CSV table of C-alpha atoms in Angstrom, one decimal:
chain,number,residue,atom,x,y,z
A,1235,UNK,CA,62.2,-4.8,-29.3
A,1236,UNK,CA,63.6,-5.3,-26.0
A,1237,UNK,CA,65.3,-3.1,-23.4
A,1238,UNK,CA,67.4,-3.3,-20.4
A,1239,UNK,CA,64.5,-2.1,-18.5
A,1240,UNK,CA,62.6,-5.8,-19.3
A,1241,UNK,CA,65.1,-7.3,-17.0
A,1242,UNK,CA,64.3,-6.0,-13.2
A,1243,UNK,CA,63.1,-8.8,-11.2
A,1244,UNK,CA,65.6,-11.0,-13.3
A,1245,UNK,CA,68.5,-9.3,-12.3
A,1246,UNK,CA,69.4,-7.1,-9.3
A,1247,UNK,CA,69.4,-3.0,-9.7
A,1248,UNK,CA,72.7,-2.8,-9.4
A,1249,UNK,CA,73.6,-5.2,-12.4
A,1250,UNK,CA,71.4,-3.2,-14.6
A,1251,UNK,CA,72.9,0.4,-13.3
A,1252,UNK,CA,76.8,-1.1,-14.0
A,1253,UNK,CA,75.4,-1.9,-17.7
A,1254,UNK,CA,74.1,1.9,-17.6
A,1255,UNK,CA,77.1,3.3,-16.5
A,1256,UNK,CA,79.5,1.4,-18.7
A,1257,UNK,CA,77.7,2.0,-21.9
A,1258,UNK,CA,78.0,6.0,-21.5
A,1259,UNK,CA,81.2,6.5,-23.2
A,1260,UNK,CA,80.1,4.3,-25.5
A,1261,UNK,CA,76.6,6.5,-26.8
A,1262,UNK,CA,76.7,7.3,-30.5
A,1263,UNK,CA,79.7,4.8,-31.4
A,1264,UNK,CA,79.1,2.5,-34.4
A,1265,UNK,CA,80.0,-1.1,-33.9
A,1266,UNK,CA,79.6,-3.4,-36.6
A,1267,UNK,CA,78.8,-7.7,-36.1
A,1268,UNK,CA,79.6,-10.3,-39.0
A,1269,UNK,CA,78.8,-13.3,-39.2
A,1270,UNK,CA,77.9,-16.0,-42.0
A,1271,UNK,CA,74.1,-17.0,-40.7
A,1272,UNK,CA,70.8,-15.4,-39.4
A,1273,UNK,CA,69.6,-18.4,-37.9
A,1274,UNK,CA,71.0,-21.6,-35.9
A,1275,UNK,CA,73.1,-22.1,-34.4
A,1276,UNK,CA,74.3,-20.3,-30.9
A,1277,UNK,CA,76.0,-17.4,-32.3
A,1278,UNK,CA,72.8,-16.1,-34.5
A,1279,UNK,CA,70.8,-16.5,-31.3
A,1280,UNK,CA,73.5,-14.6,-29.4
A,1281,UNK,CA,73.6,-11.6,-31.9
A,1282,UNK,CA,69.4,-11.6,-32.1
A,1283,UNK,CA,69.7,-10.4,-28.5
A,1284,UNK,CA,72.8,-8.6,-27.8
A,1285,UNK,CA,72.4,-6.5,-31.0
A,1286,UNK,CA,69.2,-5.0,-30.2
A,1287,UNK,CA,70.0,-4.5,-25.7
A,1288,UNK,CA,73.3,-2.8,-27.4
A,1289,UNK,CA,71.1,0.0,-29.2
A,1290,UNK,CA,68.8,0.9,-26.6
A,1291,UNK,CA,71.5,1.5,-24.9
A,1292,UNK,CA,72.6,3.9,-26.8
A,1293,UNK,CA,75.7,1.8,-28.8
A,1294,UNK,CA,74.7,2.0,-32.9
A,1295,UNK,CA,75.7,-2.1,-33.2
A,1296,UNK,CA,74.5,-3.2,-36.5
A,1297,UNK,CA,74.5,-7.0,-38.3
A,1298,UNK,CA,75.7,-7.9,-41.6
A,1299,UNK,CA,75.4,-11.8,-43.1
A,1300,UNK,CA,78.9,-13.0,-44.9
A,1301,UNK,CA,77.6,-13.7,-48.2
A,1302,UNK,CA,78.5,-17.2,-49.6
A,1303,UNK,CA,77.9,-20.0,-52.1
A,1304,UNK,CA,77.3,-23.6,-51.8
A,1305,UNK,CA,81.1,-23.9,-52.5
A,1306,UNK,CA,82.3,-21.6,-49.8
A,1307,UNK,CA,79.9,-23.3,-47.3
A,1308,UNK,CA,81.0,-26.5,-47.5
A,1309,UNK,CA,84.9,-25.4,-46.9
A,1310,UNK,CA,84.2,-23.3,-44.4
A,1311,UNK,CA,82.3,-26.3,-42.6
A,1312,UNK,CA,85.3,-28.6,-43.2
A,1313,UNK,CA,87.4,-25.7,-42.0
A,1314,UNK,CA,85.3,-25.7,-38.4
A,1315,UNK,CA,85.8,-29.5,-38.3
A,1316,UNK,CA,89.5,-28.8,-38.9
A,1317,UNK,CA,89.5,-26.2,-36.2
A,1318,UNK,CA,88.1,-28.8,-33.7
A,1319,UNK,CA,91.1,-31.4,-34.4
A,1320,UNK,CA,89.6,-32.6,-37.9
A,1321,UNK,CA,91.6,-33.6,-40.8
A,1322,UNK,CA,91.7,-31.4,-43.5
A,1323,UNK,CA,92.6,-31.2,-47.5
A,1324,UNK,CA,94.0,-27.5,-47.5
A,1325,UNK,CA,94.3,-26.6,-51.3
A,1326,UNK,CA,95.0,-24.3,-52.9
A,1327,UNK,CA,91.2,-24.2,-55.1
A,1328,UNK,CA,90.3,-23.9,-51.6
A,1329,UNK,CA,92.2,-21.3,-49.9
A,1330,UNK,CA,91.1,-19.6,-52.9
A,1331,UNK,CA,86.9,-19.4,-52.7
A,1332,UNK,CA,87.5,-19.0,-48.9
A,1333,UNK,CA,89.0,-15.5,-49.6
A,1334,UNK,CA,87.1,-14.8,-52.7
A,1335,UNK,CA,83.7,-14.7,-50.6
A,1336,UNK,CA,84.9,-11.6,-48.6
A,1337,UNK,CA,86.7,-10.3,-51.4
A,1338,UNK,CA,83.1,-9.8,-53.2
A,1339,UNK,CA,81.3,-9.2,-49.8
A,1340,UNK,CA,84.0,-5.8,-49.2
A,1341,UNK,CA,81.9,-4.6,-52.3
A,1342,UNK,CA,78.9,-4.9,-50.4
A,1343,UNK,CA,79.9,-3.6,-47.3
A,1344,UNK,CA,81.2,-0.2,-46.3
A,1345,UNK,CA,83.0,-0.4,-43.1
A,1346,UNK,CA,83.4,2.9,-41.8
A,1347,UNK,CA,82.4,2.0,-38.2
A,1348,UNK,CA,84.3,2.6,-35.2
A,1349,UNK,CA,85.1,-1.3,-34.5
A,1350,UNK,CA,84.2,-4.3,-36.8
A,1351,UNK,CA,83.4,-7.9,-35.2
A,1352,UNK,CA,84.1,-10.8,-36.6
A,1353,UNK,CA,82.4,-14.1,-35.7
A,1354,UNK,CA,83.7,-17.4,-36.5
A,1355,UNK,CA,86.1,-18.5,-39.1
A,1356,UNK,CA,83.7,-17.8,-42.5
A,1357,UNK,CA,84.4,-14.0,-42.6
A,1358,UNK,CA,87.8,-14.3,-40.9
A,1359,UNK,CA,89.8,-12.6,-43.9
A,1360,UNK,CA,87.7,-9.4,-44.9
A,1361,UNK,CA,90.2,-7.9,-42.1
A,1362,UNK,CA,92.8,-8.2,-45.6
A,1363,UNK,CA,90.3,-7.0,-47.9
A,1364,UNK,CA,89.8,-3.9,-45.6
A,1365,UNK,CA,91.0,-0.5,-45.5
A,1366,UNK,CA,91.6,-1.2,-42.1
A,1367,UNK,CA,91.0,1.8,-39.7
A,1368,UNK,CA,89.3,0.9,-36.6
A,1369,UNK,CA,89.9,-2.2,-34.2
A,1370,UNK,CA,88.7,-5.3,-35.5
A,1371,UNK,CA,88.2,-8.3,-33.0
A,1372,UNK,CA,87.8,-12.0,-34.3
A,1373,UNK,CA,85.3,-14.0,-31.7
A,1374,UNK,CA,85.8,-17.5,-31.9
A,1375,UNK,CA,83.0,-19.7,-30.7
A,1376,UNK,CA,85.0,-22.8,-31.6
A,1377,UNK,CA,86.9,-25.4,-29.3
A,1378,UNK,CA,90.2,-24.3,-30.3
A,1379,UNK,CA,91.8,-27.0,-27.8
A,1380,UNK,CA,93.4,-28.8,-30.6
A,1381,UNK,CA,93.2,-27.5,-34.0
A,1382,UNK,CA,94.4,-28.9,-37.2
A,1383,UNK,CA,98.2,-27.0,-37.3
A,1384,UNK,CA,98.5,-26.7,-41.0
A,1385,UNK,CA,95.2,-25.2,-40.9
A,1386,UNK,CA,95.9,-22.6,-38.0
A,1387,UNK,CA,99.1,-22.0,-39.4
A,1388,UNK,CA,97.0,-20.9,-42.5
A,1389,UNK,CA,94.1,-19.0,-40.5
A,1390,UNK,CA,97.4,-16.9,-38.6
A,1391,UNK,CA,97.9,-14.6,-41.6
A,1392,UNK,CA,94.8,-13.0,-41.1
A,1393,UNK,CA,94.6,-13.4,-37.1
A,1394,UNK,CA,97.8,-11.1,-36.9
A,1395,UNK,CA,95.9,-8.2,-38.5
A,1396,UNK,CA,93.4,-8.3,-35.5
A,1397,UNK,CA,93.7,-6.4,-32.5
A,1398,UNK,CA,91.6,-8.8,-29.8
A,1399,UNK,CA,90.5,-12.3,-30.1
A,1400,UNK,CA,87.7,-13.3,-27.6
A,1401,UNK,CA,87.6,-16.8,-26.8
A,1402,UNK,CA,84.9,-19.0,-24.6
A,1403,UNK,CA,87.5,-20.6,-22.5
A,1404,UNK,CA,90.6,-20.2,-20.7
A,1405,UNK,CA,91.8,-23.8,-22.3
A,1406,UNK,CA,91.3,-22.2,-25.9
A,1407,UNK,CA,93.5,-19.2,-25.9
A,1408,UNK,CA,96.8,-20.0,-28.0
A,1409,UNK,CA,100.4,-19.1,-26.8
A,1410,UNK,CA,101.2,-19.2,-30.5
A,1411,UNK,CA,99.3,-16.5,-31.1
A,1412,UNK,CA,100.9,-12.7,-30.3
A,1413,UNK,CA,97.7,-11.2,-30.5
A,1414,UNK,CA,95.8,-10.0,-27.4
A,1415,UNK,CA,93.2,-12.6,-26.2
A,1416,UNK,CA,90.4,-12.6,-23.8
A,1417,UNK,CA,88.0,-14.6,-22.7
A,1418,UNK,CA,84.3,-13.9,-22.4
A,1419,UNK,CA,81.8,-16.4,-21.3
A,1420,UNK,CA,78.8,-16.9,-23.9
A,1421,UNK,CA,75.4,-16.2,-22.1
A,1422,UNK,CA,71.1,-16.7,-22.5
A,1423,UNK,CA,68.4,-14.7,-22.8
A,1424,UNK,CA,65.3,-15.5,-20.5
A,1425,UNK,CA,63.3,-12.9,-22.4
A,1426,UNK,CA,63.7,-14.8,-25.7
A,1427,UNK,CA,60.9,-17.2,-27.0
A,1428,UNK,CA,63.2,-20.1,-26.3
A,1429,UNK,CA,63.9,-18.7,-22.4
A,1430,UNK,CA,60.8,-17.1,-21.2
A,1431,UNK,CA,58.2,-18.7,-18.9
A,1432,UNK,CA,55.1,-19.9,-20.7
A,1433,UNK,CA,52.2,-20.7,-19.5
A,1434,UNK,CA,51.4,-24.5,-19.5
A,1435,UNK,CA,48.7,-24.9,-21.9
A,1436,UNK,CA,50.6,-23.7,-24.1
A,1437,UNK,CA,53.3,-26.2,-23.7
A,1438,UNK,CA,51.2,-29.0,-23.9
A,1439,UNK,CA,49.7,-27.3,-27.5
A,1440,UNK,CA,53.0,-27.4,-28.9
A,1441,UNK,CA,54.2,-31.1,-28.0
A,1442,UNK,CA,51.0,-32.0,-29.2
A,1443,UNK,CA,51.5,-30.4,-32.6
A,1444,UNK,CA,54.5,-32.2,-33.0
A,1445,UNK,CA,53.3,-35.4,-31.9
A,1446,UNK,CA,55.2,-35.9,-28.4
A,1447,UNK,CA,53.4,-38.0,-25.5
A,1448,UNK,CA,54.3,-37.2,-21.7
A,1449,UNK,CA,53.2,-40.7,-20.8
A,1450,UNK,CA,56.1,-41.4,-20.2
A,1451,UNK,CA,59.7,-40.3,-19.0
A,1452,UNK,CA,60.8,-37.8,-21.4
A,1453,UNK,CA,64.7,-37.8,-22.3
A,1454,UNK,CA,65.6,-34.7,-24.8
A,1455,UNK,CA,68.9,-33.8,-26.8
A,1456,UNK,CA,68.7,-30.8,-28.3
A,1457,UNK,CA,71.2,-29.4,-31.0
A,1458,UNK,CA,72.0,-28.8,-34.3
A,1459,UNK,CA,72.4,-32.3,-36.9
A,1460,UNK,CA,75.9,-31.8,-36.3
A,1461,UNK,CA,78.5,-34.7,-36.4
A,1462,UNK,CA,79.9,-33.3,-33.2
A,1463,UNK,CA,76.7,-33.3,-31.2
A,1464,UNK,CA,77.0,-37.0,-31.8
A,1465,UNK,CA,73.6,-37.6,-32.3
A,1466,UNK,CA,73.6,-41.1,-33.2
A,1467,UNK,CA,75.7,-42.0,-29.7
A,1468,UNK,CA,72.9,-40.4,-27.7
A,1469,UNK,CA,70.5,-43.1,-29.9
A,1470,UNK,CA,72.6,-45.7,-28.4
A,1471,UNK,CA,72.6,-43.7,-25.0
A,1472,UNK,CA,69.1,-44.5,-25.3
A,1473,UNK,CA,69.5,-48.1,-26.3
A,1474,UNK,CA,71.1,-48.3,-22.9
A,1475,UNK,CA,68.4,-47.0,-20.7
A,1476,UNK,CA,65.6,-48.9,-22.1
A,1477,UNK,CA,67.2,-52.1,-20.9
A,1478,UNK,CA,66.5,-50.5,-17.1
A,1479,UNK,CA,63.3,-48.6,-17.6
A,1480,UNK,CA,60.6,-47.5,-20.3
A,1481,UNK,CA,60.9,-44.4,-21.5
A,1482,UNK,CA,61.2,-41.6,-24.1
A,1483,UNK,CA,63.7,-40.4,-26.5
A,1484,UNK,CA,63.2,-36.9,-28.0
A,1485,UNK,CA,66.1,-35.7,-30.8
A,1486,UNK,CA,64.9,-32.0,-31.9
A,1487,UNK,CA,67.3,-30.0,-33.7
A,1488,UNK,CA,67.9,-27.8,-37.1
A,1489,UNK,CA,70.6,-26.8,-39.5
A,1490,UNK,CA,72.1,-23.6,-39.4
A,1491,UNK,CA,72.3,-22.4,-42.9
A,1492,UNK,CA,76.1,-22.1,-43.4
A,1493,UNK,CA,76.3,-26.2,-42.3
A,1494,UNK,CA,75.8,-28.1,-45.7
A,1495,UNK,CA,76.5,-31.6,-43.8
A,1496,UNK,CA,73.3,-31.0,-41.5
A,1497,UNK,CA,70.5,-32.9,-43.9
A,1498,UNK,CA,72.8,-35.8,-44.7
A,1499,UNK,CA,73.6,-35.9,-40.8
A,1500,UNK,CA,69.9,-35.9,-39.8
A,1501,UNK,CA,68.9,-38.4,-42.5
A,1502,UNK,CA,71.1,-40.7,-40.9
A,1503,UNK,CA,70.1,-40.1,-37.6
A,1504,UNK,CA,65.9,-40.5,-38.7
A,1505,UNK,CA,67.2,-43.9,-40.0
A,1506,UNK,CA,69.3,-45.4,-37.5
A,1507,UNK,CA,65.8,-43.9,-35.1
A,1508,UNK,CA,63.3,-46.0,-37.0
A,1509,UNK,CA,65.8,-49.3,-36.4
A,1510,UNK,CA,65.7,-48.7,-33.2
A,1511,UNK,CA,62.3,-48.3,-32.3
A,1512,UNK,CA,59.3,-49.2,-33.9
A,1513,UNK,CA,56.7,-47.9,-31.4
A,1514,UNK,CA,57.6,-44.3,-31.8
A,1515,UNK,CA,59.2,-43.9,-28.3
A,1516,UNK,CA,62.3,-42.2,-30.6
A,1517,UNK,CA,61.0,-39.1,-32.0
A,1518,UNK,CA,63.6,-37.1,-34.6
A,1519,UNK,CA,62.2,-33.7,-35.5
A,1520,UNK,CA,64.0,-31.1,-37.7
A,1521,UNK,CA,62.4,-27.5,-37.0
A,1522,UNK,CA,63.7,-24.3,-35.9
A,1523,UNK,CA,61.0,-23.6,-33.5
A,1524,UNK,CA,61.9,-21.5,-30.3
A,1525,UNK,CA,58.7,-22.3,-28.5
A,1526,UNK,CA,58.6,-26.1,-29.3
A,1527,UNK,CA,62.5,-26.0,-27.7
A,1528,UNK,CA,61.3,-23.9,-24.7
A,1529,UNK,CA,58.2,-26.4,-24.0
A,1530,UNK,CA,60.3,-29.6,-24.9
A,1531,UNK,CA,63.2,-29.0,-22.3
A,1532,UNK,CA,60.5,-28.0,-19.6
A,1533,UNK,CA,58.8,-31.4,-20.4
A,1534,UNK,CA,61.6,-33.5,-20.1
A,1535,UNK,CA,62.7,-35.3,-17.3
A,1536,UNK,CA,66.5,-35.3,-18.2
A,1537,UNK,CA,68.1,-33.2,-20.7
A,1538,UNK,CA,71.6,-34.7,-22.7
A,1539,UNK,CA,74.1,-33.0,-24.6
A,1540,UNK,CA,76.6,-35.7,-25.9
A,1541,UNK,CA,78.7,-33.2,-27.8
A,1542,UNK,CA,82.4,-34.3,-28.8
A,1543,UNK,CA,83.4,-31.0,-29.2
A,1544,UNK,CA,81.4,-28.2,-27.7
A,1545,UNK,CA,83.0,-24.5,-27.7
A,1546,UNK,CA,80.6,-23.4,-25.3
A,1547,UNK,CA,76.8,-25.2,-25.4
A,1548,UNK,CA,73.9,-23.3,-25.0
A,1549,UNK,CA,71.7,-25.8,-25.4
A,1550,UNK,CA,73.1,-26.8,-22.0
A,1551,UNK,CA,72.9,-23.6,-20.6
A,1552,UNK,CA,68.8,-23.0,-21.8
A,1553,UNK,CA,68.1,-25.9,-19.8
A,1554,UNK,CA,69.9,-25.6,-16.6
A,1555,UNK,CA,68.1,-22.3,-16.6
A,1556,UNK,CA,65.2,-24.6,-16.9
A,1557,UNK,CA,65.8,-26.3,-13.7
A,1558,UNK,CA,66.6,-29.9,-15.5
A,1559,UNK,CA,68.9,-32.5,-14.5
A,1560,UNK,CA,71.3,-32.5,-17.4
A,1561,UNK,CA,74.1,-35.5,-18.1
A,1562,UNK,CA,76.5,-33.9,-20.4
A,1563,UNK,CA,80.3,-34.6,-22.3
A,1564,UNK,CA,82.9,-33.4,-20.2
A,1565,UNK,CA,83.8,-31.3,-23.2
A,1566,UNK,CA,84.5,-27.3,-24.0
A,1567,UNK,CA,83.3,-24.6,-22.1
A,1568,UNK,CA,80.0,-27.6,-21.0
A,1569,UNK,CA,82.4,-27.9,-17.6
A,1570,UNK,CA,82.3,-24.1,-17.2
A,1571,UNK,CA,78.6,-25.1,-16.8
A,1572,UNK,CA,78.1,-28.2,-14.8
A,1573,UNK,CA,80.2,-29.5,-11.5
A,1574,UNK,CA,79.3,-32.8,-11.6
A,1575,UNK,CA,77.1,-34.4,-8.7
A,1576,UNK,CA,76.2,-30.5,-7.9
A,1577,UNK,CA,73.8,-29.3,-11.0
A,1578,UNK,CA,74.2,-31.9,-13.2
A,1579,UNK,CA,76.4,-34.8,-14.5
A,1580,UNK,CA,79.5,-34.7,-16.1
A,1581,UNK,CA,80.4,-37.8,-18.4
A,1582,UNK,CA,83.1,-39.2,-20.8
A,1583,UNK,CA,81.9,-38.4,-24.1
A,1584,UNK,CA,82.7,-41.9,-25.5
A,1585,UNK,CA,81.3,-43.8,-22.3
A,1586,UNK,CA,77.8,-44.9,-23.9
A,1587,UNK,CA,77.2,-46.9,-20.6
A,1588,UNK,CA,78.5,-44.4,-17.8
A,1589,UNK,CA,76.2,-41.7,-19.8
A,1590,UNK,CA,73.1,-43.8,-19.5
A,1591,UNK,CA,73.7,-44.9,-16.1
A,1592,UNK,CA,73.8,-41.3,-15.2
A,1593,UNK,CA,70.1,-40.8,-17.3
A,1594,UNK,CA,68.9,-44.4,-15.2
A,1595,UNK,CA,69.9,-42.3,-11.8
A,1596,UNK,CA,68.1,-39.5,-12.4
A,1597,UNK,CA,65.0,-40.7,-13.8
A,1598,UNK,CA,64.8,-43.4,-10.3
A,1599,UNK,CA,65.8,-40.2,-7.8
A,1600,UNK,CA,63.2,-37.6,-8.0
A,1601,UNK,CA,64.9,-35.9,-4.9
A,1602,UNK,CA,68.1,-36.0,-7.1
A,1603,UNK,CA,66.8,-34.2,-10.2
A,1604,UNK,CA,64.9,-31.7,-8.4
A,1605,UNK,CA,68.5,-30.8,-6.2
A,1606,UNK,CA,70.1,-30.8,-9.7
A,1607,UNK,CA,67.7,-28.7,-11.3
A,1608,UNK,CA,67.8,-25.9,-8.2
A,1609,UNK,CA,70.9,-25.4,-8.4
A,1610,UNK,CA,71.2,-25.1,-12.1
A,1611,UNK,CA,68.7,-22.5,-12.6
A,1612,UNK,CA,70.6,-20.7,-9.6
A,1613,UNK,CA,74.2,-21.2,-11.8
A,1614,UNK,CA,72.8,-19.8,-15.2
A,1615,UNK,CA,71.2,-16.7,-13.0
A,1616,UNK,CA,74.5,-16.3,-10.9
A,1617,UNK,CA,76.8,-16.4,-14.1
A,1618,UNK,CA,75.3,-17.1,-17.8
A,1619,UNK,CA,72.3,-14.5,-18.1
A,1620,UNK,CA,72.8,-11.9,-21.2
A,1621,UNK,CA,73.3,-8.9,-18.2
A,1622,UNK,CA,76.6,-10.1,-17.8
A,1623,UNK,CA,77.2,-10.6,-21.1
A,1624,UNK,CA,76.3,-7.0,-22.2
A,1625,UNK,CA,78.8,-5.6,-19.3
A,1626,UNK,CA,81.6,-8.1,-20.7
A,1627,UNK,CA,80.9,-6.6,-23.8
A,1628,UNK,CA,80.8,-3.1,-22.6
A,1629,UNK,CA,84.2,-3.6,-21.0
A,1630,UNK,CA,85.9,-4.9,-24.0
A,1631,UNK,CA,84.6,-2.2,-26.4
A,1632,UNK,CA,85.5,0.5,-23.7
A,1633,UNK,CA,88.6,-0.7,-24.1
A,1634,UNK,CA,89.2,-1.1,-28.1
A,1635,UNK,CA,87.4,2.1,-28.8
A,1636,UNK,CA,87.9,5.0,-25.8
């Protein structure tokens, strides 16, 4: 288990004191996370280290899964696609299971705490099933830029019970919406097995085991078998590159266990991957496998994230931290990330061609990518490190609670 004491030498004294300081008032309360998933997915990995830096520092924050069945899962996905400018069939069968889940999961869980958490969409309406006592804050990870209206319109009744919404970007908070809103940036963990520095035998062992060459350059997208991560364009980002220079395409990802589309999704993209390339210079894997992530994105020679939507991307942020060039969407809270031409590339999310000339630069310009990769490890250390997130997260529950 880790404690704010791991992190001198990352961050300066004075960070780690502020943290200290801020969490006094705080000693003894009970704060209480929810969210539908353990694992995949950013906000799991999120909660596997704040959770546990939030004890040892004296805040009782615990973790509770949304429990759910196939059913519920696959309308709460379609709801998240909604909430990202998606179409969607709002029913009434539907509205139905959606509240029905926490309805049965208020008989599991006793909320008694001091404030209550709510991630994402999925557990959104136990705030109704509630004796509500405490503050409750809904954190939305989503790109709320455009959401479907008649869903939001639905989704309000229960957001005007809540007394905060946290947000990942100033471009998602909603003048429709009376309630309170802040914005708090997501942030990464260098002490986690996808962060840390390892040593480089045992980086090589691990794209071995999973049957990746570094003979040649290595291109990586790493995400979720998501629709929105647009797997398939970076394929034909790919497509693209090969015409100027030979090379590697690396597609590693997993499915977070409330996403029901992800096997179909990655199915496709392991097809489309064999049409493409019958030398096995495209390489699809499916693992959830922090040390294989951490070894891949040191490896690679340009990282891509090709989201459409992206409420924050961590993926992004893991490998600016990294020091790699990355070429990514101009999409979500990515642009919070990367100014483009400083520590990385900003592209149109539908320009296939201006996205692979952007790879082609980097991977001719060795004095480009290592200028690039500086200065993105010195953003993510400056701005996106789970420090800062703790103190954000300090302030806001000094303020709900005290």
């Amino acid at each position: 288990m880790r404690s704010l004491d791991d992190y001198h030498g990352i961050v300066s004294d004075r960070q780690i004191y502020e943290i200290y300081q801020k969490a006094r008032g705080l000693t003894g309360k009970h704060v209480l996370c929810i969210n539908s998933t353990y694992q995949g997915g950013g906000v799991a990995e999120l909660l596997s280290s704040v959770v546990p830096l939030m004890n040892d520092l004296g805040v009782d924050m615990g973790w509770r899964i949304l429990h759910g069945n196939p059913d519920f899962f696959t309308i709460t996905k379609k709801f998240h696609n909604a909430l990202q400018g998606a179409e969607v069939n709002l029913t009434e069968m539907k509205k139905s299971l959606y509240v029905r889940a926490s309805q049965d999961f208020k008989v599991y869980t006793h909320i008694d705490h001091d404030c209550v958490v709510i991630h994402d969409p999925q557990p959104l309406p136990l705030v109704r099933c509630c004796r509500k006592q405490q503050p409750w804050i809904w954190r939305c990870h989503i790109d709320l830029t455009d959401p479907n209206k008649e869903l939001w319109d639905y989704l309000k009744q229960y957001l005007l019970r809540y007394d905060l919404m946290l947000v990942s970007n100033t471009r998602y908070l909603r003048e429709d919406l009376p309630v309170e809103q802040q914005v708090v940036h997501p942030a990464l963990d260098p002490l986690s097995p996808k962060n840390i520095e390892i040593p480089e035998d045992l980086a090589e062992r691990y794209l071995e085991k999973f049957g990746i060459p570094t003979d040649k350059p290595l291109i990586t997208q790493i995400s979720r078998f998501d629709t929105w991560k647009d797997p398939e364009g970076v394929l034909d980002v790919y497509q693209e590159v090969e015409k100027e220079m030979d090379c590697r395409l690396v597609l590693c990802g997993s499915m977070a266990t409330d996403d029901p589309e992800g096997q179909e999704i990655f199915e496709r993209v392991e097809r489309k991957a064999a049409q493409l390339s019958t030398n096995g210079d495209v390489i699809v894997i499916n693992s959830e496998n922090n040390i294989l992530v951490n070894a891949l994105q040191r490896a690679s020679d340009v990282v891509v994230q090709k989201s459409l939507r992206e409420g924050f991307g961590l993926t992004v942020t893991e490998a600016l931290w990294k020091g790699r060039p990355v070429v990514a969407s101009a999409v979500g809270g990515i642009g919070l990330q990367i100014t483009d031409g400083e520590n990385g590339f900003l592209v149109d999310p539908q320009d296939i061609k201006g996205c692979a000339d952007r790879v082609v630069q980097i991977l001719q310009d060795d004095g480009l990518a290592r200028r690039l990769g500086k200065n993105a490890k010195r953003t993510v250390r400056e701005k996106f490190l789970i420090t800062r997130l703790l103190r954000d997260w300090l302030d806001v529950l000094n303020d709900v609670i005290l």
